[in-house]
mmCIF file with all atom_site columns, C-alpha atoms in Angstrom:
data_model
loop_
_atom_site.group_PDB
_atom_site.id
_atom_site.type_symbol
_atom_site.label_atom_id
_atom_site.label_alt_id
_atom_site.label_comp_id
_atom_site.label_asym_id
_atom_site.label_entity_id
_atom_site.label_seq_id
_atom_site.pdbx_PDB_ins_code
_atom_site.Cartn_x
_atom_site.Cartn_y
_atom_site.Cartn_z
_atom_site.occupancy
_atom_site.B_iso_or_equiv
_atom_site.pdbx_formal_charge
_atom_site.auth_seq_id
_atom_site.auth_comp_id
_atom_site.auth_asym_id
_atom_site.auth_atom_id
_atom_site.pdbx_PDB_model_num
ATOM 1   C CA . MET B 1 1   ? -2.114  -23.153 55.566 1.00 63.00 ? 166 MET B CA 1
ATOM 2   C CA . TYR B 1 2   ? 1.098   -21.409 54.373 1.00 65.00 ? 167 TYR B CA 1
ATOM 3   C CA . LYS B 1 3   ? -0.573  -19.640 51.442 1.00 78.00 ? 168 LYS B CA 1
ATOM 4   C CA . LEU B 1 4   ? 1.324   -16.320 51.304 1.00 83.00 ? 169 LEU B CA 1
ATOM 5   C CA . ILE B 1 5   ? 3.650   -16.857 54.223 1.00 88.00 ? 170 ILE B CA 1
ATOM 6   C CA . LYS B 1 6   ? 6.208   -19.710 54.079 1.00 89.00 ? 171 LYS B CA 1
ATOM 7   C CA . LYS B 1 7   ? 8.035   -21.475 56.904 1.00 91.00 ? 172 LYS B CA 1
ATOM 8   C CA . ILE B 1 8   ? 11.235  -19.562 56.004 1.00 93.00 ? 173 ILE B CA 1
ATOM 9   C CA . ASP B 1 9   ? 9.349   -16.294 56.609 1.00 92.00 ? 174 ASP B CA 1
ATOM 10  C CA . LEU B 1 10  ? 8.320   -17.512 60.019 1.00 93.00 ? 175 LEU B CA 1
ATOM 11  C CA . PHE B 1 11  ? 11.933  -18.527 60.741 1.00 94.00 ? 176 PHE B CA 1
ATOM 12  C CA . LYS B 1 12  ? 13.102  -15.010 59.799 1.00 94.00 ? 177 LYS B CA 1
ATOM 13  C CA . VAL B 1 13  ? 10.550  -13.504 62.169 1.00 94.00 ? 178 VAL B CA 1
ATOM 14  C CA . LEU B 1 14  ? 11.705  -15.905 64.877 1.00 94.00 ? 179 LEU B CA 1
ATOM 15  C CA . ILE B 1 15  ? 15.306  -14.902 64.554 1.00 95.00 ? 180 ILE B CA 1
ATOM 16  C CA . ARG B 1 16  ? 14.388  -11.228 64.617 1.00 94.00 ? 181 ARG B CA 1
ATOM 17  C CA . SER B 1 17  ? 12.172  -11.717 67.705 1.00 94.00 ? 182 SER B CA 1
ATOM 18  C CA . PHE B 1 18  ? 15.351  -12.093 69.769 1.00 94.00 ? 183 PHE B CA 1
ATOM 19  C CA . LEU B 1 19  ? 16.003  -8.384  69.163 1.00 93.00 ? 184 LEU B CA 1
ATOM 20  C CA . ILE B 1 20  ? 12.513  -7.180  70.287 1.00 92.00 ? 185 ILE B CA 1
ATOM 21  C CA . GLU B 1 21  ? 13.977  -5.198  73.181 1.00 90.00 ? 186 GLU B CA 1
ATOM 22  C CA . ALA B 1 22  ? 16.930  -3.775  71.273 1.00 89.00 ? 187 ALA B CA 1
ATOM 23  C CA . SER B 1 23  ? 15.075  -0.509  70.718 1.00 86.00 ? 188 SER B CA 1
ATOM 24  C CA . TRP B 1 24  ? 12.898  -0.492  73.872 1.00 86.00 ? 189 TRP B CA 1
ATOM 25  C CA . ASN B 1 25  ? 11.484  2.938   74.728 1.00 86.00 ? 190 ASN B CA 1
ATOM 26  C CA . PHE B 1 26  ? 9.366   4.443   77.465 1.00 89.00 ? 191 PHE B CA 1
ATOM 27  C CA . GLU B 1 27  ? 6.587   5.705   75.204 1.00 86.00 ? 192 GLU B CA 1
ATOM 28  C CA . SER B 1 28  ? 5.759   2.576   73.244 1.00 84.00 ? 193 SER B CA 1
ATOM 29  C CA . MET B 1 29  ? 7.904   -0.041  74.910 1.00 90.00 ? 194 MET B CA 1
ATOM 30  C CA . GLN B 1 30  ? 8.731   -2.820  72.311 1.00 91.00 ? 195 GLN B CA 1
ATOM 31  C CA . ASN B 1 31  ? 6.863   -1.451  69.309 1.00 91.00 ? 196 ASN B CA 1
ATOM 32  C CA . ILE B 1 32  ? 9.952   -0.855  67.112 1.00 93.00 ? 197 ILE B CA 1
ATOM 33  C CA . GLY B 1 33  ? 11.298  -4.359  67.896 1.00 92.00 ? 198 GLY B CA 1
ATOM 34  C CA . PHE B 1 34  ? 7.900   -5.842  67.045 1.00 93.00 ? 199 PHE B CA 1
ATOM 35  C CA . VAL B 1 35  ? 7.763   -4.103  63.659 1.00 93.00 ? 200 VAL B CA 1
ATOM 36  C CA . TYR B 1 36  ? 11.467  -5.088  63.014 1.00 94.00 ? 201 TYR B CA 1
ATOM 37  C CA . ALA B 1 37  ? 10.610  -8.709  63.766 1.00 93.00 ? 202 ALA B CA 1
ATOM 38  C CA . MET B 1 38  ? 7.541   -8.588  61.516 1.00 93.00 ? 203 MET B CA 1
ATOM 39  C CA . SER B 1 39  ? 9.288   -6.853  58.591 1.00 92.00 ? 204 SER B CA 1
ATOM 40  C CA . PRO B 1 40  ? 10.056  -10.081 56.593 1.00 91.00 ? 205 PRO B CA 1
ATOM 41  C CA . ILE B 1 41  ? 6.322   -10.596 56.071 1.00 92.00 ? 206 ILE B CA 1
ATOM 42  C CA . ILE B 1 42  ? 5.420   -6.982  55.104 1.00 90.00 ? 207 ILE B CA 1
ATOM 43  C CA . ARG B 1 43  ? 6.082   -7.612  51.407 1.00 84.00 ? 208 ARG B CA 1
ATOM 44  C CA . LYS B 1 44  ? 4.045   -10.795 51.508 1.00 87.00 ? 209 LYS B CA 1
ATOM 45  C CA . VAL B 1 45  ? 0.909   -9.263  52.932 1.00 87.00 ? 210 VAL B CA 1
ATOM 46  C CA . CYS B 1 46  ? 1.173   -5.662  51.549 1.00 84.00 ? 211 CYS B CA 1
ATOM 47  C CA . SER B 1 47  ? 1.118   -5.163  47.814 1.00 84.00 ? 212 SER B CA 1
ATOM 48  C CA . ASP B 1 48  ? 1.942   -1.408  47.597 1.00 86.00 ? 213 ASP B CA 1
ATOM 49  C CA . GLU B 1 49  ? 3.594   1.380   49.531 1.00 90.00 ? 214 GLU B CA 1
ATOM 50  C CA . LYS B 1 50  ? 0.322   2.689   50.942 1.00 90.00 ? 215 LYS B CA 1
ATOM 51  C CA . GLU B 1 51  ? -0.534  -0.734  52.473 1.00 88.00 ? 216 GLU B CA 1
ATOM 52  C CA . ARG B 1 52  ? 3.005   -1.006  53.873 1.00 90.00 ? 217 ARG B CA 1
ATOM 53  C CA . ALA B 1 53  ? 2.748   2.422   55.490 1.00 91.00 ? 218 ALA B CA 1
ATOM 54  C CA . SER B 1 54  ? -0.584  1.448   56.992 1.00 89.00 ? 219 SER B CA 1
ATOM 55  C CA . PHE B 1 55  ? 0.935   -1.841  58.318 1.00 89.00 ? 220 PHE B CA 1
ATOM 56  C CA . LEU B 1 56  ? 3.833   -0.023  59.907 1.00 91.00 ? 221 LEU B CA 1
ATOM 57  C CA . ALA B 1 57  ? 1.543   2.660   61.451 1.00 90.00 ? 222 ALA B CA 1
ATOM 58  C CA . ARG B 1 58  ? -0.716  -0.006  62.938 1.00 89.00 ? 223 ARG B CA 1
ATOM 59  C CA . HIS B 1 59  ? 2.066   -1.976  64.455 1.00 90.00 ? 224 HIS B CA 1
ATOM 60  C CA . LEU B 1 60  ? 4.100   0.976   65.706 1.00 90.00 ? 225 LEU B CA 1
ATOM 61  C CA . LYS B 1 61  ? 1.521   1.527   68.389 1.00 90.00 ? 226 LYS B CA 1
ATOM 62  C CA . PHE B 1 62  ? 2.151   0.505   71.982 1.00 92.00 ? 227 PHE B CA 1
ATOM 63  C CA . PHE B 1 63  ? 3.388   -3.094  72.349 1.00 91.00 ? 228 PHE B CA 1
ATOM 64  C CA . ASN B 1 64  ? 4.752   -4.716  75.561 1.00 92.00 ? 229 ASN B CA 1
ATOM 65  C CA . THR B 1 65  ? 4.845   -8.292  76.619 1.00 92.00 ? 230 THR B CA 1
ATOM 66  C CA . HIS B 1 66  ? 7.458   -10.808 77.889 1.00 93.00 ? 231 HIS B CA 1
ATOM 67  C CA . PRO B 1 67  ? 10.054  -11.086 75.062 1.00 92.00 ? 232 PRO B CA 1
ATOM 68  C CA . SER B 1 68  ? 10.046  -14.842 75.003 1.00 92.00 ? 233 SER B CA 1
ATOM 69  C CA . MET B 1 69  ? 6.219   -14.975 74.640 1.00 93.00 ? 234 MET B CA 1
ATOM 70  C CA . ALA B 1 70  ? 6.108   -12.356 71.904 1.00 94.00 ? 235 ALA B CA 1
ATOM 71  C CA . PRO B 1 71  ? 6.409   -14.921 69.098 1.00 95.00 ? 236 PRO B CA 1
ATOM 72  C CA . PHE B 1 72  ? 2.957   -16.314 70.053 1.00 94.00 ? 237 PHE B CA 1
ATOM 73  C CA . ILE B 1 73  ? 1.505   -12.880 69.337 1.00 93.00 ? 238 ILE B CA 1
ATOM 74  C CA . MET B 1 74  ? 3.623   -12.457 66.179 1.00 93.00 ? 239 MET B CA 1
ATOM 75  C CA . GLY B 1 75  ? 2.388   -15.829 64.859 1.00 93.00 ? 240 GLY B CA 1
ATOM 76  C CA . VAL B 1 76  ? -1.236  -14.868 65.478 1.00 93.00 ? 241 VAL B CA 1
ATOM 77  C CA . VAL B 1 77  ? -0.809  -11.454 63.919 1.00 92.00 ? 242 VAL B CA 1
ATOM 78  C CA . ILE B 1 78  ? 0.872   -12.978 60.858 1.00 93.00 ? 243 ILE B CA 1
ATOM 79  C CA . ASN B 1 79  ? -2.023  -15.431 60.484 1.00 91.00 ? 244 ASN B CA 1
ATOM 80  C CA . MET B 1 80  ? -4.594  -12.693 60.748 1.00 90.00 ? 245 MET B CA 1
ATOM 81  C CA . GLU B 1 81  ? -2.704  -10.348 58.454 1.00 89.00 ? 246 GLU B CA 1
ATOM 82  C CA . GLU B 1 82  ? -2.505  -13.145 55.792 1.00 88.00 ? 247 GLU B CA 1
ATOM 83  C CA . LYS B 1 83  ? -6.272  -13.781 56.256 1.00 87.00 ? 248 LYS B CA 1
ATOM 84  C CA . ASN B 1 84  ? -6.905  -10.028 55.893 1.00 85.00 ? 249 ASN B CA 1
ATOM 85  C CA . LYS B 1 85  ? -4.910  -9.994  52.642 1.00 85.00 ? 250 LYS B CA 1
ATOM 86  C CA . LEU B 1 86  ? -6.829  -13.013 51.346 1.00 84.00 ? 251 LEU B CA 1
ATOM 87  C CA . GLU B 1 87  ? -10.085 -11.448 52.527 1.00 80.00 ? 252 GLU B CA 1
ATOM 88  C CA . GLU B 1 88  ? -10.850 -14.312 54.945 1.00 74.00 ? 253 GLU B CA 1
ATOM 89  C CA . LYS B 1 89  ? -12.561 -13.332 58.289 1.00 73.00 ? 254 LYS B CA 1
ATOM 90  C CA . ALA B 1 90  ? -9.886  -10.951 59.629 1.00 72.00 ? 255 ALA B CA 1
ATOM 91  C CA . SER B 1 91  ? -10.228 -7.167  59.723 1.00 81.00 ? 256 SER B CA 1
ATOM 92  C CA . ILE B 1 92  ? -7.642  -4.646  60.770 1.00 83.00 ? 257 ILE B CA 1
ATOM 93  C CA . ASP B 1 93  ? -9.612  -3.789  63.931 1.00 85.00 ? 258 ASP B CA 1
ATOM 94  C CA . GLU B 1 94  ? -9.714  -7.482  64.917 1.00 88.00 ? 259 GLU B CA 1
ATOM 95  C CA . ILE B 1 95  ? -5.969  -7.771  64.372 1.00 86.00 ? 260 ILE B CA 1
ATOM 96  C CA . GLU B 1 96  ? -5.298  -4.818  66.702 1.00 90.00 ? 261 GLU B CA 1
ATOM 97  C CA . SER B 1 97  ? -7.764  -6.052  69.262 1.00 89.00 ? 262 SER B CA 1
ATOM 98  C CA . VAL B 1 98  ? -6.254  -9.529  69.379 1.00 89.00 ? 263 VAL B CA 1
ATOM 99  C CA . LYS B 1 99  ? -2.771  -8.198  69.621 1.00 90.00 ? 264 LYS B CA 1
ATOM 100 C CA . ASN B 1 100 ? -3.655  -5.851  72.471 1.00 90.00 ? 265 ASN B CA 1
ATOM 101 C CA . THR B 1 101 ? -5.649  -8.457  74.333 1.00 89.00 ? 266 THR B CA 1
ATOM 102 C CA . MET B 1 102 ? -2.829  -11.065 74.201 1.00 91.00 ? 267 MET B CA 1
ATOM 103 C CA . MET B 1 103 ? -0.041  -8.737  75.468 1.00 91.00 ? 268 MET B CA 1
ATOM 104 C CA . GLY B 1 104 ? -0.922  -8.660  79.190 1.00 89.00 ? 269 GLY B CA 1
ATOM 105 C CA . PRO B 1 105 ? -1.723  -12.355 79.801 1.00 89.00 ? 270 PRO B CA 1
ATOM 106 C CA . LEU B 1 106 ? 1.336   -13.546 77.924 1.00 90.00 ? 271 LEU B CA 1
ATOM 107 C CA . ALA B 1 107 ? 3.536   -11.107 79.836 1.00 90.00 ? 272 ALA B CA 1
ATOM 108 C CA . ALA B 1 108 ? 2.189   -12.568 83.123 1.00 88.00 ? 273 ALA B CA 1
ATOM 109 C CA . ILE B 1 109 ? 2.745   -16.121 81.879 1.00 88.00 ? 274 ILE B CA 1
ATOM 110 C CA . GLY B 1 110 ? 6.255   -15.302 80.600 1.00 89.00 ? 275 GLY B CA 1
ATOM 111 C CA . ASP B 1 111 ? 7.205   -13.544 83.784 1.00 88.00 ? 276 ASP B CA 1
ATOM 112 C CA . SER B 1 112 ? 6.156   -16.475 85.954 1.00 87.00 ? 277 SER B CA 1
ATOM 113 C CA . VAL B 1 113 ? 7.631   -19.182 83.748 1.00 87.00 ? 278 VAL B CA 1
ATOM 114 C CA . PHE B 1 114 ? 10.917  -17.513 82.919 1.00 89.00 ? 279 PHE B CA 1
ATOM 115 C CA . TRP B 1 115 ? 11.713  -15.404 85.963 1.00 87.00 ? 280 TRP B CA 1
ATOM 116 C CA . GLU B 1 116 ? 10.049  -17.435 88.690 1.00 87.00 ? 281 GLU B CA 1
ATOM 117 C CA . TYR B 1 117 ? 10.880  -20.986 87.596 1.00 88.00 ? 282 TYR B CA 1
ATOM 118 C CA . LEU B 1 118 ? 13.329  -21.277 84.644 1.00 89.00 ? 283 LEU B CA 1
ATOM 119 C CA . ARG B 1 119 ? 15.912  -18.648 85.694 1.00 91.00 ? 284 ARG B CA 1
ATOM 120 C CA . PRO B 1 120 ? 16.355  -20.036 89.292 1.00 91.00 ? 285 PRO B CA 1
ATOM 121 C CA . PHE B 1 121 ? 16.291  -23.613 88.032 1.00 91.00 ? 286 PHE B CA 1
ATOM 122 C CA . SER B 1 122 ? 19.001  -23.001 85.417 1.00 92.00 ? 287 SER B CA 1
ATOM 123 C CA . ALA B 1 123 ? 21.110  -21.063 87.941 1.00 92.00 ? 288 ALA B CA 1
ATOM 124 C CA . LEU B 1 124 ? 20.708  -23.851 90.503 1.00 92.00 ? 289 LEU B CA 1
ATOM 125 C CA . PHE B 1 125 ? 21.799  -26.357 87.887 1.00 89.00 ? 290 PHE B CA 1
ATOM 126 C CA . GLY B 1 126 ? 24.926  -24.345 87.067 1.00 88.00 ? 291 GLY B CA 1
ATOM 127 C CA . VAL B 1 127 ? 25.817  -23.747 90.672 1.00 89.00 ? 292 VAL B CA 1
ATOM 128 C CA . SER B 1 128 ? 25.404  -27.449 91.401 1.00 89.00 ? 293 SER B CA 1
ATOM 129 C CA . VAL B 1 129 ? 27.881  -28.293 88.666 1.00 87.00 ? 294 VAL B CA 1
ATOM 130 C CA . VAL B 1 130 ? 30.358  -25.778 90.208 1.00 87.00 ? 295 VAL B CA 1
ATOM 131 C CA . LEU B 1 131 ? 29.923  -27.134 93.717 1.00 87.00 ? 296 LEU B CA 1
ATOM 132 C CA . LEU B 1 132 ? 30.250  -30.776 92.604 1.00 87.00 ? 297 LEU B CA 1
ATOM 133 C CA . SER B 1 133 ? 33.451  -30.055 90.742 1.00 83.00 ? 298 SER B CA 1
ATOM 134 C CA . LYS B 1 134 ? 35.288  -28.021 93.352 1.00 76.00 ? 299 LYS B CA 1
ATOM 135 C CA . ASN B 1 135 ? 38.594  -29.856 92.762 1.00 82.00 ? 300 ASN B CA 1
ATOM 136 C CA . ASN B 1 136 ? 38.437  -29.540 88.937 1.00 84.00 ? 301 ASN B CA 1
ATOM 137 C CA . PHE B 1 137 ? 38.759  -25.896 87.788 1.00 82.00 ? 302 PHE B CA 1
ATOM 138 C CA . ILE B 1 138 ? 37.878  -26.604 84.112 1.00 83.00 ? 303 ILE B CA 1
ATOM 139 C CA . LEU B 1 139 ? 34.660  -28.433 85.055 1.00 81.00 ? 304 LEU B CA 1
ATOM 140 C CA . ALA B 1 140 ? 33.853  -25.690 87.503 1.00 82.00 ? 305 ALA B CA 1
ATOM 141 C CA . CYS B 1 141 ? 34.087  -23.129 84.713 1.00 86.00 ? 306 CYS B CA 1
ATOM 142 C CA . ILE B 1 142 ? 31.556  -25.117 82.668 1.00 89.00 ? 307 ILE B CA 1
ATOM 143 C CA . GLY B 1 143 ? 28.853  -24.571 85.315 1.00 86.00 ? 308 GLY B CA 1
ATOM 144 C CA . PRO B 1 144 ? 27.856  -21.100 84.220 1.00 90.00 ? 309 PRO B CA 1
ATOM 145 C CA . VAL B 1 145 ? 27.908  -22.183 80.550 1.00 92.00 ? 310 VAL B CA 1
ATOM 146 C CA . ILE B 1 146 ? 25.537  -25.078 81.445 1.00 91.00 ? 311 ILE B CA 1
ATOM 147 C CA . SER B 1 147 ? 23.271  -22.645 83.298 1.00 92.00 ? 312 SER B CA 1
ATOM 148 C CA . LEU B 1 148 ? 23.032  -20.420 80.180 1.00 93.00 ? 313 LEU B CA 1
ATOM 149 C CA . LEU B 1 149 ? 22.480  -23.455 77.933 1.00 94.00 ? 314 LEU B CA 1
ATOM 150 C CA . VAL B 1 150 ? 19.613  -24.791 80.048 1.00 92.00 ? 315 VAL B CA 1
ATOM 151 C CA . TYR B 1 151 ? 17.873  -21.410 80.164 1.00 93.00 ? 316 TYR B CA 1
ATOM 152 C CA . ASN B 1 152 ? 18.348  -20.643 76.454 1.00 93.00 ? 317 ASN B CA 1
ATOM 153 C CA . ILE B 1 153 ? 17.361  -24.080 75.214 1.00 93.00 ? 318 ILE B CA 1
ATOM 154 C CA . PHE B 1 154 ? 13.975  -23.745 76.858 1.00 92.00 ? 319 PHE B CA 1
ATOM 155 C CA . ASN B 1 155 ? 13.736  -20.153 75.626 1.00 92.00 ? 320 ASN B CA 1
ATOM 156 C CA . ILE B 1 156 ? 14.344  -21.137 72.041 1.00 94.00 ? 321 ILE B CA 1
ATOM 157 C CA . ILE B 1 157 ? 11.896  -24.041 72.198 1.00 93.00 ? 322 ILE B CA 1
ATOM 158 C CA . ILE B 1 158 ? 9.131   -21.834 73.542 1.00 92.00 ? 323 ILE B CA 1
ATOM 159 C CA . ARG B 1 159 ? 9.815   -19.119 71.020 1.00 93.00 ? 324 ARG B CA 1
ATOM 160 C CA . TYR B 1 160 ? 9.842   -21.591 68.152 1.00 94.00 ? 325 TYR B CA 1
ATOM 161 C CA . ASN B 1 161 ? 6.555   -23.169 69.343 1.00 92.00 ? 326 ASN B CA 1
ATOM 162 C CA . GLY B 1 162 ? 5.120   -19.728 69.756 1.00 92.00 ? 327 GLY B CA 1
ATOM 163 C CA . ILE B 1 163 ? 5.658   -18.554 66.184 1.00 94.00 ? 328 ILE B CA 1
ATOM 164 C CA . VAL B 1 164 ? 4.660   -21.894 64.632 1.00 93.00 ? 329 VAL B CA 1
ATOM 165 C CA . LYS B 1 165 ? 1.606   -22.564 66.807 1.00 92.00 ? 330 LYS B CA 1
ATOM 166 C CA . GLY B 1 166 ? 0.568   -18.927 66.703 1.00 92.00 ? 331 GLY B CA 1
ATOM 167 C CA . TYR B 1 167 ? 0.614   -18.890 62.925 1.00 93.00 ? 332 TYR B CA 1
ATOM 168 C CA . GLU B 1 168 ? -0.893  -22.343 62.375 1.00 91.00 ? 333 GLU B CA 1
ATOM 169 C CA . GLN B 1 169 ? -3.647  -22.022 64.929 1.00 88.00 ? 334 GLN B CA 1
ATOM 170 C CA . GLY B 1 170 ? -4.332  -18.294 64.742 1.00 86.00 ? 335 GLY B CA 1
ATOM 171 C CA . ILE B 1 171 ? -6.457  -16.950 67.615 1.00 85.00 ? 336 ILE B CA 1
ATOM 172 C CA . SER B 1 172 ? -7.235  -20.530 68.694 1.00 84.00 ? 337 SER B CA 1
ATOM 173 C CA . VAL B 1 173 ? -3.643  -20.653 70.047 1.00 85.00 ? 338 VAL B CA 1
ATOM 174 C CA . VAL B 1 174 ? -5.185  -19.215 73.262 1.00 82.00 ? 339 VAL B CA 1
ATOM 175 C CA . THR B 1 175 ? -6.893  -22.576 73.768 1.00 81.00 ? 340 THR B CA 1
ATOM 176 C CA . TYR B 1 176 ? -3.472  -24.276 73.338 1.00 78.00 ? 341 TYR B CA 1
ATOM 177 C CA . LEU B 1 177 ? -1.930  -21.969 75.888 1.00 78.00 ? 342 LEU B CA 1
ATOM 178 C CA . GLN B 1 178 ? -4.735  -22.449 78.368 1.00 77.00 ? 343 GLN B CA 1
ATOM 179 C CA . GLY B 1 179 ? -4.319  -26.227 78.106 1.00 71.00 ? 344 GLY B CA 1
ATOM 180 C CA . PHE B 1 180 ? -0.602  -25.936 78.617 1.00 62.00 ? 345 PHE B CA 1
ATOM 181 C CA . ILE B 1 181 ? -0.968  -23.704 81.656 1.00 54.00 ? 346 ILE B CA 1
ATOM 182 C CA . MET B 1 182 ? -3.751  -25.747 83.229 1.00 48.00 ? 347 MET B CA 1
ATOM 183 C CA . ASN B 1 183 ? -1.629  -28.915 82.886 1.00 50.00 ? 348 ASN B CA 1
ATOM 184 C CA . GLN B 1 184 ? 1.249   -27.148 84.661 1.00 51.00 ? 349 GLN B CA 1
ATOM 185 C CA . ILE B 1 185 ? -1.045  -25.904 87.499 1.00 46.00 ? 350 ILE B CA 1
ATOM 186 C CA . HIS B 1 186 ? -2.522  -29.352 87.831 1.00 45.00 ? 351 HIS B CA 1
ATOM 187 C CA . LEU B 1 187 ? 0.908   -30.971 88.115 1.00 49.00 ? 352 LEU B CA 1
ATOM 188 C CA . LYS B 1 188 ? 2.018   -28.238 90.584 1.00 52.00 ? 353 LYS B CA 1
ATOM 189 C CA . ASN B 1 189 ? -0.987  -28.784 92.867 1.00 49.00 ? 354 ASN B CA 1
ATOM 190 C CA . LYS B 1 190 ? -0.719  -32.613 92.665 1.00 52.00 ? 355 LYS B CA 1
ATOM 191 C CA . TYR B 1 191 ? 2.616   -32.654 94.439 1.00 50.00 ? 356 TYR B CA 1
#
């Protein structure tokens, strides 16, 4: 593991992944943001200008998923691009196929986790702080900040795990995600 790509490269991709929707467009959705996030690894997996142009053309195609789940796809794509460069079991067609296959399910997972559960939970937490501190103005002002912190701490943890697990496990990260989701469903149905 970590043959061409180093942890610092993954960290750079992670930081750039927060800007995936900065150049959102109706035709290709998040494609420019995806390529921007992946740009720190281009020089590692592409040796000349022709390969870089091919890399950019491949990844400037349609891309759309939940922004917080995109690092899972980025990690898998980085893993497969590295294997392709080292000529180990990954072709360009497989990379595109895996990327396209993962977009929809991760969008659905991200929407349900972030919009259905995490956003209301963090808002409720912040509102609770405001309501419990009705006589203390300064403490009441901290409620919205706490709400943002709760939401973003989980967001950062999921993004970090996404890029690292995606890269380290490659396509088998799908099994990791299935286990995570099934555990959550099991706990939800238990209560």
